[in-house]
mmCIF file of C-alpha atoms in Angstrom:
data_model
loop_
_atom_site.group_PDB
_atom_site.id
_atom_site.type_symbol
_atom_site.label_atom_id
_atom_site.label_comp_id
_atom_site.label_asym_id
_atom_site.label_seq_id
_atom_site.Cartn_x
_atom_site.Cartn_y
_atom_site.Cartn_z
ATOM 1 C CA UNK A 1 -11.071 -2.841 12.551
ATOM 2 C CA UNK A 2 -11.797 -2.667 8.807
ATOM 3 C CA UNK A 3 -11.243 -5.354 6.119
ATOM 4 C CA UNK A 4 -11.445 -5.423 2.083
ATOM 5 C CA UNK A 5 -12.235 -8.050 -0.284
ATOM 6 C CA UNK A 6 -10.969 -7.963 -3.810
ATOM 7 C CA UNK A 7 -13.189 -10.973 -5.072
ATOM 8 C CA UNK A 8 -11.656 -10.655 -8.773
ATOM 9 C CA UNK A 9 -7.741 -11.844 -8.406
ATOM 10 C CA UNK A 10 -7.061 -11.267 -12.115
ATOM 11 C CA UNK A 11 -8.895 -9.345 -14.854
ATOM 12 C CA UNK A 12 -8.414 -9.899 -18.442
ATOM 13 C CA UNK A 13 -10.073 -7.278 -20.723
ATOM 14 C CA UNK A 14 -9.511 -6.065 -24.576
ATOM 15 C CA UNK A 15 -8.406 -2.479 -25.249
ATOM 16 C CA UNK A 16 -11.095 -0.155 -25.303
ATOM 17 C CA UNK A 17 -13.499 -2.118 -23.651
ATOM 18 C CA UNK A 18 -14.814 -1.324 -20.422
ATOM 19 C CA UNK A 19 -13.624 -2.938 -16.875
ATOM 20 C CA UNK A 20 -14.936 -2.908 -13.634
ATOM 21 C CA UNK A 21 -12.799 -4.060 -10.712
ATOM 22 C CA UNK A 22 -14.967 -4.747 -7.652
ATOM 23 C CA UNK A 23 -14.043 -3.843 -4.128
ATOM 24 C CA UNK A 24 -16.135 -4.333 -1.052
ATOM 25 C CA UNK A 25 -15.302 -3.576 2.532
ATOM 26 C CA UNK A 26 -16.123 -3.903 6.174
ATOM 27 C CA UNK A 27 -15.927 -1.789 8.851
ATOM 28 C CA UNK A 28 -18.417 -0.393 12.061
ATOM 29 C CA UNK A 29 -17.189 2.984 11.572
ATOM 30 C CA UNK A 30 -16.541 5.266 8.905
ATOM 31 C CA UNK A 31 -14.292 4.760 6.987
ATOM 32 C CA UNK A 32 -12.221 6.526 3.663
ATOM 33 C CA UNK A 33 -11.444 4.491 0.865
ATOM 34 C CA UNK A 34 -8.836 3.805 -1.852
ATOM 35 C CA UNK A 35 -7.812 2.895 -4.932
ATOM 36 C CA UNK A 36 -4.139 2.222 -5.415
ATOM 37 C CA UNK A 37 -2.572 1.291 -8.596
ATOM 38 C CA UNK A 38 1.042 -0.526 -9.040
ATOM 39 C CA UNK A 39 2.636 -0.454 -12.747
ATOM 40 C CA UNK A 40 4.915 -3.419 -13.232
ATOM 41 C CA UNK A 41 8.484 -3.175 -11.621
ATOM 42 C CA UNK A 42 7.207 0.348 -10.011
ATOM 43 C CA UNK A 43 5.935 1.392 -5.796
ATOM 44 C CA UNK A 44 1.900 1.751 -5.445
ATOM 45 C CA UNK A 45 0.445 5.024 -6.352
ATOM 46 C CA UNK A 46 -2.924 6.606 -5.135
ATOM 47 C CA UNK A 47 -5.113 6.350 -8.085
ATOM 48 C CA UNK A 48 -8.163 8.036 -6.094
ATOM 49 C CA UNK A 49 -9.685 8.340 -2.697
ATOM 50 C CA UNK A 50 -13.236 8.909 -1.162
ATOM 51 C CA UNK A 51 -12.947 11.282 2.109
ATOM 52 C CA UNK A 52 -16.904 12.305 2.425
ATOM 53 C CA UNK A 53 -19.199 14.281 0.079
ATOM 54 C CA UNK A 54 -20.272 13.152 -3.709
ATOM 55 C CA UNK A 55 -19.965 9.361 -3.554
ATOM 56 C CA UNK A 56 -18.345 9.493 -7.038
ATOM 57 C CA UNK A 57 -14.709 10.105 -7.195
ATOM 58 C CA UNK A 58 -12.573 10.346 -10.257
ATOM 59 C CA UNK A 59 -8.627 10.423 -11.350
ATOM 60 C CA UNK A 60 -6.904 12.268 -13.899
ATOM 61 C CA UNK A 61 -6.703 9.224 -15.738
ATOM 62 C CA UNK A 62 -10.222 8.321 -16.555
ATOM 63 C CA UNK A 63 -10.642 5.923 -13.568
ATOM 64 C CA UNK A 64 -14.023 6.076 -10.999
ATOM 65 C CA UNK A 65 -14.997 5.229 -8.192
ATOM 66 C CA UNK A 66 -18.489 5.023 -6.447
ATOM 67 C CA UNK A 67 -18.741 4.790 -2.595
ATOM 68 C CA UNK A 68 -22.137 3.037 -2.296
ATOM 69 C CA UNK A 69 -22.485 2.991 1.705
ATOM 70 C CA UNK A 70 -25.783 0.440 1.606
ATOM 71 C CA UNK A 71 -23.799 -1.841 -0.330
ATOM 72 C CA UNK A 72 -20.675 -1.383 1.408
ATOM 73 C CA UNK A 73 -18.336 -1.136 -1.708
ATOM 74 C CA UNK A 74 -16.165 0.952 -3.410
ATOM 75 C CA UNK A 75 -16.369 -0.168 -7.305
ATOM 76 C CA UNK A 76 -13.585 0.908 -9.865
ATOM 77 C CA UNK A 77 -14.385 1.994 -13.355
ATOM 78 C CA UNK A 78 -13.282 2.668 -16.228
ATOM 79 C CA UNK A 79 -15.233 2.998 -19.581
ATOM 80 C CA UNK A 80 -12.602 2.368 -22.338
ATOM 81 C CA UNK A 81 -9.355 1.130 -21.021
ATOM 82 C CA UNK A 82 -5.917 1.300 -22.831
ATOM 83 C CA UNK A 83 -2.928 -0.861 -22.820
ATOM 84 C CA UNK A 84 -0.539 1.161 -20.467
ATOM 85 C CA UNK A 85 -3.821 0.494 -17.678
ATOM 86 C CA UNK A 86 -1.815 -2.952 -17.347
ATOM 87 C CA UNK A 87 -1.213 -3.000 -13.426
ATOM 88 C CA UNK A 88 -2.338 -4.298 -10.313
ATOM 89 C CA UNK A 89 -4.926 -2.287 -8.350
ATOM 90 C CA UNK A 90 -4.950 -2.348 -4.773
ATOM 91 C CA UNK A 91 -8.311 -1.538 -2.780
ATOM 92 C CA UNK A 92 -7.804 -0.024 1.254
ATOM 93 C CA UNK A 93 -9.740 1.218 3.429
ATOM 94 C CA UNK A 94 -9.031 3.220 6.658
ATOM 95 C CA UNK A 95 -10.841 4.734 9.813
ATOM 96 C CA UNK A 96 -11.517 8.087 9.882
ATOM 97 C CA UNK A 97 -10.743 9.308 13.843
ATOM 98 C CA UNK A 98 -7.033 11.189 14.131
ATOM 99 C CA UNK A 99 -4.388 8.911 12.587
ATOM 100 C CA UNK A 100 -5.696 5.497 10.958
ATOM 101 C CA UNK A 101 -3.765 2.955 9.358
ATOM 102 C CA UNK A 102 -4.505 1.814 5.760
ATOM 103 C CA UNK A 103 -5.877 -1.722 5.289
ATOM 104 C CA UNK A 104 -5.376 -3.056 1.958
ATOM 105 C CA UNK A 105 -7.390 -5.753 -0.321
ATOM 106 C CA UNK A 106 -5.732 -8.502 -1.823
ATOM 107 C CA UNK A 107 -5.109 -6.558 -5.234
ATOM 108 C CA UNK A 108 -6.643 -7.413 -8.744
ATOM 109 C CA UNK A 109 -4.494 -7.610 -11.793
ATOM 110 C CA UNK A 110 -5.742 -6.195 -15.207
ATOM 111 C CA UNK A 111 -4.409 -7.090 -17.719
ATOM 112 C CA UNK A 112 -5.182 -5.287 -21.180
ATOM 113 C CA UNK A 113 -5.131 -7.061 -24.498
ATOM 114 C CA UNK A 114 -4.386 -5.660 -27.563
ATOM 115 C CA UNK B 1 11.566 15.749 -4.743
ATOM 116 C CA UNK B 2 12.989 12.667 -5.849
ATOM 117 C CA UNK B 3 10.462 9.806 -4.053
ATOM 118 C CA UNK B 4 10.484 7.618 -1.530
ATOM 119 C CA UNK B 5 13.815 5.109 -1.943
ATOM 120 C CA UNK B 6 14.702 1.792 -0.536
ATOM 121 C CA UNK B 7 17.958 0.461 -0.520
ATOM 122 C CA UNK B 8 18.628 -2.562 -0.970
ATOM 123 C CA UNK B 9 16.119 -3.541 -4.076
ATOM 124 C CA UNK B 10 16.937 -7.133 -3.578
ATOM 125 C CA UNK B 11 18.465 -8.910 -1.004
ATOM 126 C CA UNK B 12 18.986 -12.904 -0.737
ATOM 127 C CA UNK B 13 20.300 -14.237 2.762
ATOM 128 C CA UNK B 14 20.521 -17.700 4.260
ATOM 129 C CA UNK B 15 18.235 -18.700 7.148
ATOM 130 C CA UNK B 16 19.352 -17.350 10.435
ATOM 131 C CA UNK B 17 21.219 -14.504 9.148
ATOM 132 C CA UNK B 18 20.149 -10.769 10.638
ATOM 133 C CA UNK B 19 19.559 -8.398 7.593
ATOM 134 C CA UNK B 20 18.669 -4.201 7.329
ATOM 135 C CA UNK B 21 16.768 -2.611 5.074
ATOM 136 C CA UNK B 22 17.166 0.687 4.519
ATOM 137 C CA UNK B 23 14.498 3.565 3.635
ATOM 138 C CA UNK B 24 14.749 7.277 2.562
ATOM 139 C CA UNK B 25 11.575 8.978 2.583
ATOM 140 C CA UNK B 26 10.510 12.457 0.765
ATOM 141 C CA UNK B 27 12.363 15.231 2.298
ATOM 142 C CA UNK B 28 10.100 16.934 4.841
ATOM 143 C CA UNK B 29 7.612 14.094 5.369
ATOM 144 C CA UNK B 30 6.984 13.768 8.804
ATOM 145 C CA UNK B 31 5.670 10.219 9.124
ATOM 146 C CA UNK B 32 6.787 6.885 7.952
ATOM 147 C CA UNK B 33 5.375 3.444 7.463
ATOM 148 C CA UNK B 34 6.959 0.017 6.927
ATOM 149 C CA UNK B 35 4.780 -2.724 5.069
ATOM 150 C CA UNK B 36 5.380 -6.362 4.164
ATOM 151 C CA UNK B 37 3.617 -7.844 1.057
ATOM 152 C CA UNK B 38 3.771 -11.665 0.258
ATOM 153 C CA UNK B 39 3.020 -12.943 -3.039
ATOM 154 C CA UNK B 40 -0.970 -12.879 -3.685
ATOM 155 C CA UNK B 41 -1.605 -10.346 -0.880
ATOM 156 C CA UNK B 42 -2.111 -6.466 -0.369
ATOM 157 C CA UNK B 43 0.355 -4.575 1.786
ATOM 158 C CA UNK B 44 0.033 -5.170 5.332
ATOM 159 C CA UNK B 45 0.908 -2.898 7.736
ATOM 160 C CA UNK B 46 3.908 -3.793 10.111
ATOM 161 C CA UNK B 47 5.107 0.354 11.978
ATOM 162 C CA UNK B 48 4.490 3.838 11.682
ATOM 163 C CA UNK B 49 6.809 6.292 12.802
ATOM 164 C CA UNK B 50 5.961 10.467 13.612
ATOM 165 C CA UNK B 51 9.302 12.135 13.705
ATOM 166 C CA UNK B 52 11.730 9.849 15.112
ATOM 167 C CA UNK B 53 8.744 8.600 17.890
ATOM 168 C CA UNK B 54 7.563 4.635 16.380
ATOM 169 C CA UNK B 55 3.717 4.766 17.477
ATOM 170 C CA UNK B 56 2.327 2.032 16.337
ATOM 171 C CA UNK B 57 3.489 -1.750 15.553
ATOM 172 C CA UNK B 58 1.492 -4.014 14.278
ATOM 173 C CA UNK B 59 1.120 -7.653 16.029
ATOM 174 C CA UNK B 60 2.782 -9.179 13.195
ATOM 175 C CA UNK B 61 6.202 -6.936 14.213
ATOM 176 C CA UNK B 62 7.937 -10.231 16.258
ATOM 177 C CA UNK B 63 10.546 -9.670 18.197
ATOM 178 C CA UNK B 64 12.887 -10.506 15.858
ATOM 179 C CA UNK B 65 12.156 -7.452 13.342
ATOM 180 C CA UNK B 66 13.212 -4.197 14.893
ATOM 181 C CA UNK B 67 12.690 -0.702 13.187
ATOM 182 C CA UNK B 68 14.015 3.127 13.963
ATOM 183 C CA UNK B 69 14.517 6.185 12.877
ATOM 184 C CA UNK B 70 16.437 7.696 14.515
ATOM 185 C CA UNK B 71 16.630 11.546 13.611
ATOM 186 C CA UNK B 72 13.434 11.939 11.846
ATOM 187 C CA UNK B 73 14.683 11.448 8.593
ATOM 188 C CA UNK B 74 15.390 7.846 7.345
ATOM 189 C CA UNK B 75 14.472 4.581 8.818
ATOM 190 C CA UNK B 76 16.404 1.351 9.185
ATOM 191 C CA UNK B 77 14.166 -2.097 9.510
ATOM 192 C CA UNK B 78 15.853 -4.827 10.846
ATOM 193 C CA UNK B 79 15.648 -8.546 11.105
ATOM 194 C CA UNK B 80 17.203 -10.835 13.261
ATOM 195 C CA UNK B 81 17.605 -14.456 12.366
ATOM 196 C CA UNK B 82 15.875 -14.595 9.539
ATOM 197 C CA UNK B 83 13.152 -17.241 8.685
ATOM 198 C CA UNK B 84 12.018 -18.309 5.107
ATOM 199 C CA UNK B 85 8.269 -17.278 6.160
ATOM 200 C CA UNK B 86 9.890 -13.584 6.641
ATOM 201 C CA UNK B 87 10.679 -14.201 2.551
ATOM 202 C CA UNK B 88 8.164 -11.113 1.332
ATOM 203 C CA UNK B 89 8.804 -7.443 -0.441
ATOM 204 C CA UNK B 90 9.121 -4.782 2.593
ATOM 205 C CA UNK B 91 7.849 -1.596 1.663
ATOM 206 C CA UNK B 92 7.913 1.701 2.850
ATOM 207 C CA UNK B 93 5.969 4.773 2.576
ATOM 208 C CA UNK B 94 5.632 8.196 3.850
ATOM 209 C CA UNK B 95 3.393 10.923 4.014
ATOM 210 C CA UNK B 96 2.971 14.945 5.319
ATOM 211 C CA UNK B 97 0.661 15.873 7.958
ATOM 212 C CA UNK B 98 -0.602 18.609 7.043
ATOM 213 C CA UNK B 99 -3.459 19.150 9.991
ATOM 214 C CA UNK B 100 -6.072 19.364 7.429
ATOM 215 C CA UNK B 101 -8.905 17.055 6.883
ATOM 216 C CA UNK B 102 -8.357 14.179 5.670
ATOM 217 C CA UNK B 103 -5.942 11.193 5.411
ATOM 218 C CA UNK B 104 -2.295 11.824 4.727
ATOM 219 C CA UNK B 105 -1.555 10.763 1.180
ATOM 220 C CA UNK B 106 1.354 7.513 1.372
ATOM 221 C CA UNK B 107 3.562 7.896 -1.418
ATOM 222 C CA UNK B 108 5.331 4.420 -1.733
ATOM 223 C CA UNK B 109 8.979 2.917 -2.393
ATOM 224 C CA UNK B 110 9.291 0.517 -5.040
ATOM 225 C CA UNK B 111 10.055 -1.541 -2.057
ATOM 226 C CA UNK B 112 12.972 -4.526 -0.943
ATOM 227 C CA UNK B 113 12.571 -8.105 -1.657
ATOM 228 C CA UNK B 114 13.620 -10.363 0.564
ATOM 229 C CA UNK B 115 14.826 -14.216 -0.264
ATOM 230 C CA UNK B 116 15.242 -15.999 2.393
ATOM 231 C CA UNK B 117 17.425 -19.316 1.546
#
């Protein structure tokens, strides 16, 4: 079985600044990880996802993510954020044998200030 | 391609009462998930259907809550007398499995909440 922690339940951060949103898991296999965002009053959308290969993913929207297997986390980054980044972000994990089911963190909210 | 939709959005019933939920998934996704999120908390994972076949049900599936779907398509979740610790948003997702590698992508409702009185 695999688990996430989302330490950070709420981030505040000023527009343009730079925001990291920490995610750590646990698992004793392999795993593939996510980042899933979720816009107020709107369903969760898959922001990015780490399969195998570079351990640095990216989105279309200037989000990234580093699988760092050692420290068993799967960081979110972002180096100048804007005010339409205001959401919650969700971090999952799943196994990587046949079908898996998606285990999800706790979620952190970011909230942008102008 | 119009989503993944949930009917209804909200949905406020009195303790004991059964209630369904109702969710249309993207048109030619073969598998389907149910979800139940409480305030505070991530998604958790409650069913997963392939086709019409349910494989999987998660422990925290009592026997009151009862999900199908029945030609592939949409999927009804259902649950019977209705407890205010079942008071959550129920979400649904589905995906394509394509055979390649890889996870399926879950493309998400904007899910149901549920208020139970």
């Amino acid at each position: 079985a695999q688990s996430v922690t989302q330490l950070d339940s709420q981030v505040p951060v000023f527009e343009e600044a730079p925001v990291e949103l920490r995610c750590n898991y646990s698992s004793s296999v392999s795993v593939y990880l996510f980042w899933y965002v979720q816009y107020p009053n709107q369903g969760l959308q898959l922001l990015l996802k780490y399969l195998s290969g570079s351990t640095l993913v990216e989105s279309i929207n200037g989000f990234e993510a580093e699988f760092n297997k050692s420290q068993t986390s799967f960081h979110l980054r972002k180096p100048s954020v804007h005010i339409s980044d205001t959401a919650e972000y969700f971090c999952a994990v799943s196994g990587t044998g046949g079908y898996q089911k998606v285990t999800f963190g706790t979620g952190t909210k970011l909230q942008v200030i102008p | 391609d119009t989503g993944v939709s949930q009917d209804p959005r909200h949905k406020i019933t009195k303790r004991g009462q059964n209630v369904t939920f109702r969710c249309d998934p993207i048109s030619e996704h073969n598998r389907l998930y149910w979800y139940r999120q409480t305030l505070g908390q991530g998604p958790e994972f409650l069913t997963y259907f392939q086709n019409e076949a349910q494989l999987e049900k998660s422990r925290l599936l009592s026997d009151r809550f009862s999900a199908e779907r029945p030609k592939g398509s949409f999927s009804t979740l259902e649950i019977q007398r209705t407890e205010q610790g079942d008071s959550a948003m129920y979400l649904c997702a589905s995906s394509l499995s394509s055979g390649r590698f890889g996870p399926d992508t879950q493309y998400f409702g904007p899910g149901t909440r549920l208020t139970v009185l």
